């Protein structure tokens, strides 16, 4: 097991998936990536989660994000279960699912939390940037299905803040005003943020979202 922290390089691996063998870093290429684990195939919450991810594919594509799922089940199980996901969630699974039968990748990414379950993965999410660095991590228990709208929201924030000197405030959604980061001086603001800004306090300065027309 390794401890992964924000800013670390996402560990590379080779894996069998429902879309063939992948080398994780090569498969990501220059795109952003989401690696997410689910506890087990043929379980109800996971069925709804993977169906939802399939329906969000165009949203991930728009953001240049590749998505890959993982559980410690085998390929035969994944392939059988995909038919159920497609049937019950009215979709077509359109992303690879890693078959991590010996838990190697789950251990590499610390996705098994023994005090929650000794064998099955929790619901981990790793968002990885084009530089292969880990940008965000989320961990949910088996009993709570993830909110994939929240995942799109944080990707919008990560992609915005990677290229502009802003941060996103509480409950921010794409299109809302952004916070100018503290290391930008007031003198620099007109050049960096030509749409203007509002100073609420010297340390709390808002500007319209810079990457929108
Ligand atoms: C589920 O996906 O429904 C699930 C999986 C493992 C434990 C509890 C629920």
PDB file of N, CA and C and ligand atoms in Angstrom, residues 38-40 42-47 49 81 117 120-121 123 142-144, ligand 1:
ATOM      1  N   UNK A  38     -15.387   0.842  -7.199  1.00  0.00           N
ATOM      2  CA  UNK A  38     -16.681   0.505  -6.604  1.00  0.00           C
ATOM      3  C   UNK A  38     -16.499  -0.812  -5.868  1.00  0.00           C
ATOM      4  N   UNK A  39     -17.311  -1.074  -4.845  1.00  0.00           N
ATOM      5  CA  UNK A  39     -17.045  -2.250  -4.005  1.00  0.00           C
ATOM      6  C   UNK A  39     -17.162  -3.590  -4.735  1.00  0.00           C
ATOM      7  N   UNK A  40     -18.175  -3.762  -5.558  1.00  0.00           N
ATOM      8  CA  UNK A  40     -18.364  -5.093  -6.148  1.00  0.00           C
ATOM      9  C   UNK A  40     -19.358  -5.043  -7.301  1.00  0.00           C
ATOM     10  N   UNK A  42     -22.489  -6.542  -9.598  1.00  0.00           N
ATOM     11  CA  UNK A  42     -23.814  -7.101  -9.266  1.00  0.00           C
ATOM     12  C   UNK A  42     -24.309  -6.607  -7.910  1.00  0.00           C
ATOM     13  N   UNK A  43     -24.056  -5.324  -7.620  1.00  0.00           N
ATOM     14  CA  UNK A  43     -24.591  -4.727  -6.390  1.00  0.00           C
ATOM     15  C   UNK A  43     -25.408  -3.498  -6.799  1.00  0.00           C
ATOM     16  N   UNK A  44     -26.421  -3.146  -6.001  1.00  0.00           N
ATOM     17  CA  UNK A  44     -27.392  -2.158  -6.497  1.00  0.00           C
ATOM     18  C   UNK A  44     -26.845  -0.750  -6.686  1.00  0.00           C
ATOM     19  N   UNK A  45     -26.161  -0.220  -5.648  1.00  0.00           N
ATOM     20  CA  UNK A  45     -25.690   1.170  -5.761  1.00  0.00           C
ATOM     21  C   UNK A  45     -24.677   1.288  -6.892  1.00  0.00           C
ATOM     22  N   UNK A  46     -23.764   0.322  -6.976  1.00  0.00           N
ATOM     23  CA  UNK A  46     -22.736   0.344  -8.037  1.00  0.00           C
ATOM     24  C   UNK A  46     -23.389   0.305  -9.420  1.00  0.00           C
ATOM     25  N   UNK A  47     -24.471  -0.441  -9.543  1.00  0.00           N
ATOM     26  CA  UNK A  47     -25.167  -0.523 -10.832  1.00  0.00           C
ATOM     27  C   UNK A  47     -25.661   0.858 -11.252  1.00  0.00           C
ATOM     28  N   UNK A  49     -24.452   3.731 -10.182  1.00  0.00           N
ATOM     29  CA  UNK A  49     -23.295   4.620 -10.394  1.00  0.00           C
ATOM     30  C   UNK A  49     -22.701   4.431 -11.790  1.00  0.00           C
ATOM     31  N   UNK A  81     -22.049  -8.331 -15.843  1.00  0.00           N
ATOM     32  CA  UNK A  81     -22.750  -7.258 -15.115  1.00  0.00           C
ATOM     33  C   UNK A  81     -23.057  -6.068 -16.029  1.00  0.00           C
ATOM     34  N   UNK A 117     -14.134  -2.628   5.143  1.00  0.00           N
ATOM     35  CA  UNK A 117     -14.320  -3.969   4.561  1.00  0.00           C
ATOM     36  C   UNK A 117     -12.926  -4.527   4.268  1.00  0.00           C
ATOM     37  N   UNK A 120     -13.166  -5.704  -0.011  1.00  0.00           N
ATOM     38  CA  UNK A 120     -13.738  -4.902  -1.095  1.00  0.00           C
ATOM     39  C   UNK A 120     -13.241  -3.462  -1.046  1.00  0.00           C
ATOM     40  N   UNK A 121     -13.197  -2.836  -2.223  1.00  0.00           N
ATOM     41  CA  UNK A 121     -12.785  -1.430  -2.288  1.00  0.00           C
ATOM     42  C   UNK A 121     -13.915  -0.524  -1.800  1.00  0.00           C
ATOM     43  N   UNK A 123     -15.566   3.441  -2.129  1.00  0.00           N
ATOM     44  CA  UNK A 123     -15.829   4.239  -3.344  1.00  0.00           C
ATOM     45  C   UNK A 123     -14.813   5.378  -3.399  1.00  0.00           C
ATOM     46  N   UNK A 142     -19.362   2.293   1.020  1.00  0.00           N
ATOM     47  CA  UNK A 142     -20.168   1.477   0.099  1.00  0.00           C
ATOM     48  C   UNK A 142     -21.635   1.884   0.105  1.00  0.00           C
ATOM     49  N   UNK A 143     -22.117   2.362   1.237  1.00  0.00           N
ATOM     50  CA  UNK A 143     -23.557   2.624   1.364  1.00  0.00           C
ATOM     51  C   UNK A 143     -24.010   3.927   0.709  1.00  0.00           C
ATOM     52  N   UNK A 144     -23.060   4.758   0.251  1.00  0.00           N
ATOM     53  CA  UNK A 144     -23.431   6.070  -0.305  1.00  0.00           C
ATOM     54  C   UNK A 144     -22.967   6.191  -1.748  1.00  0.00           C
TER      55      UNK A 144
HETATM   56  C1  LIG B   1     -23.956  -1.467  -3.592  1.00  0.00           C
HETATM   57  O1  LIG B   1     -23.339  -1.134  -4.584  1.00  0.00           O
HETATM   58  O2  LIG B   1     -25.168  -1.429  -3.560  1.00  0.00           O
HETATM   59  C2  LIG B   1     -23.246  -1.960  -2.379  1.00  0.00           C
HETATM   60  C3  LIG B   1     -22.021  -2.594  -2.490  1.00  0.00           C
HETATM   61  C4  LIG B   1     -21.394  -3.064  -1.358  1.00  0.00           C
HETATM   62  C5  LIG B   1     -21.987  -2.883  -0.121  1.00  0.00           C
HETATM   63  C6  LIG B   1     -23.200  -2.210  -0.025  1.00  0.00           C
HETATM   64  C7  LIG B   1     -23.835  -1.759  -1.157  1.00  0.00           C
END
